[in-house]
Amino acid sequence: MPLERLGLQKTTLLDYPGRVAAVLFTQGCPLRCPYCHNPELLQGPPPDSFLPRGEIRAFLHRRRTVLEGVVITGGEPLLHQDLGDLVEEITSLGLAVKLDTSGAFPESLERILRDRPVDMVALDLKTRPERYHLVGGRGDDLLRSLEVLRAWGGRYLLRTTLAPQVVTPEDLDALAALVRPDETWIHQPLREPPPRDGG
Ligand code: SF4
């Protein structure tokens, strides 16, 4: 599925540590988290609020002196074969890229980190690997994605949304045993989706 249209949040001070950033949303996700705030992004055509790639490019070009980075999130960005081209397009404007992923596509993650100038990655630890069926995913993919990040050498952080439907205190204990002491692991509350605005 080519990245012809993207959702845009013009500014965030929260989603890219240390940088003023814009957020781009991609369409499509293989997981089915019961608390998903973006159900319109899971399948089907992009929502009407999504903008053509050219408009996104023009916006980033105009704001390139104000912004310091761009977060690419989803859905699941790694679903898209041309994600690497989007990364190049953004970095050619002098903006750093942070990639958010659920860890569902470890091979694609490895390829893009090897071949493209991604600055930072956020990987979701949704629950302990043995219970990934609760979000429609595979724990093996998560573990492989974690291995890829550890071998990469770039900046990454791990995130767990405290959604009681899928993550219990026992799951958090199991994840704590998985996370290394030198890794950044953020616990975030369930929150409302950020506003998405066009242009
Ligand atoms: S990974 Fe994100 S977009 Fe996909 S189902 Fe879960 S919450 Fe929704």
PDB file of N, CA, C and O and ligand atoms in Angstrom, residues 29 31-33 35-36 42 74-75 102 126, ligand 1:
ATOM      1  N   CYS A  29      -3.014  -1.208   9.917  1.00  0.00           N
ATOM      2  CA  CYS A  29      -2.320  -1.835  11.044  1.00  0.00           C
ATOM      3  C   CYS A  29      -2.746  -3.298  11.124  1.00  0.00           C
ATOM      4  O   CYS A  29      -3.937  -3.593  11.014  1.00  0.00           O
ATOM      5  N   LEU A  31      -2.456  -5.189  13.796  1.00  0.00           N
ATOM      6  CA  LEU A  31      -2.887  -5.544  15.153  1.00  0.00           C
ATOM      7  C   LEU A  31      -4.323  -5.088  15.398  1.00  0.00           C
ATOM      8  O   LEU A  31      -4.894  -4.317  14.624  1.00  0.00           O
ATOM      9  N   ARG A  32      -4.858  -5.561  16.490  1.00  0.00           N
ATOM     10  CA  ARG A  32      -6.232  -5.195  16.865  1.00  0.00           C
ATOM     11  C   ARG A  32      -6.289  -4.984  18.381  1.00  0.00           C
ATOM     12  O   ARG A  32      -6.929  -5.745  19.115  1.00  0.00           O
ATOM     13  N   CYS A  33      -5.614  -3.947  18.849  1.00  0.00           N
ATOM     14  CA  CYS A  33      -5.637  -3.651  20.280  1.00  0.00           C
ATOM     15  C   CYS A  33      -7.059  -3.248  20.679  1.00  0.00           C
ATOM     16  O   CYS A  33      -7.659  -2.391  20.018  1.00  0.00           O
ATOM     17  N   TYR A  35      -8.182  -1.366  22.816  1.00  0.00           N
ATOM     18  CA  TYR A  35      -8.334   0.035  23.224  1.00  0.00           C
ATOM     19  C   TYR A  35      -7.958   0.992  22.106  1.00  0.00           C
ATOM     20  O   TYR A  35      -7.821   2.189  22.347  1.00  0.00           O
ATOM     21  N   CYS A  36      -7.801   0.495  20.895  1.00  0.00           N
ATOM     22  CA  CYS A  36      -7.252   1.316  19.812  1.00  0.00           C
ATOM     23  C   CYS A  36      -8.016   2.639  19.652  1.00  0.00           C
ATOM     24  O   CYS A  36      -9.237   2.645  19.562  1.00  0.00           O
ATOM     25  N   LEU A  42      -7.173   1.288  10.805  1.00  0.00           N
ATOM     26  CA  LEU A  42      -6.774  -0.118  10.791  1.00  0.00           C
ATOM     27  C   LEU A  42      -6.816  -0.722   9.401  1.00  0.00           C
ATOM     28  O   LEU A  42      -5.932  -1.472   9.007  1.00  0.00           O
ATOM     29  N   GLY A  74       1.274   5.378  13.390  1.00  0.00           N
ATOM     30  CA  GLY A  74       0.192   4.721  12.644  1.00  0.00           C
ATOM     31  C   GLY A  74      -1.104   4.734  13.404  1.00  0.00           C
ATOM     32  O   GLY A  74      -1.291   5.565  14.303  1.00  0.00           O
ATOM     33  N   GLY A  75      -1.799   3.672  13.048  1.00  0.00           N
ATOM     34  CA  GLY A  75      -1.463   2.502  12.232  1.00  0.00           C
ATOM     35  C   GLY A  75      -0.074   1.927  12.518  1.00  0.00           C
ATOM     36  O   GLY A  75       0.465   2.103  13.593  1.00  0.00           O
ATOM     37  N   SER A 102       4.772  -1.034  16.300  1.00  0.00           N
ATOM     38  CA  SER A 102       4.240  -2.026  17.229  1.00  0.00           C
ATOM     39  C   SER A 102       5.119  -3.271  17.265  1.00  0.00           C
ATOM     40  O   SER A 102       4.851  -4.192  18.034  1.00  0.00           O
ATOM     41  N   LYS A 126       3.237  -4.178  24.247  1.00  0.00           N
ATOM     42  CA  LYS A 126       1.809  -4.058  24.582  1.00  0.00           C
ATOM     43  C   LYS A 126       1.409  -4.928  25.756  1.00  0.00           C
ATOM     44  O   LYS A 126       0.542  -4.581  26.532  1.00  0.00           O
TER      45      LYS A 126
HETATM   46  S1  SF4 B   1      -0.972  -1.025  17.191  1.00  0.00           S
HETATM   47 FE1  SF4 B   1      -1.833   1.041  17.418  1.00  0.00          FE
HETATM   48  S2  SF4 B   1      -3.039   1.410  15.540  1.00  0.00           S
HETATM   49 FE2  SF4 B   1      -2.635  -0.805  15.669  1.00  0.00          FE
HETATM   50  S3  SF4 B   1      -4.462  -1.649  16.683  1.00  0.00           S
HETATM   51 FE3  SF4 B   1      -2.923  -1.255  18.271  1.00  0.00          FE
HETATM   52  S4  SF4 B   1      -3.377   0.803  19.045  1.00  0.00           S
HETATM   53 FE4  SF4 B   1      -4.462   0.563  17.058  1.00  0.00          FE
END
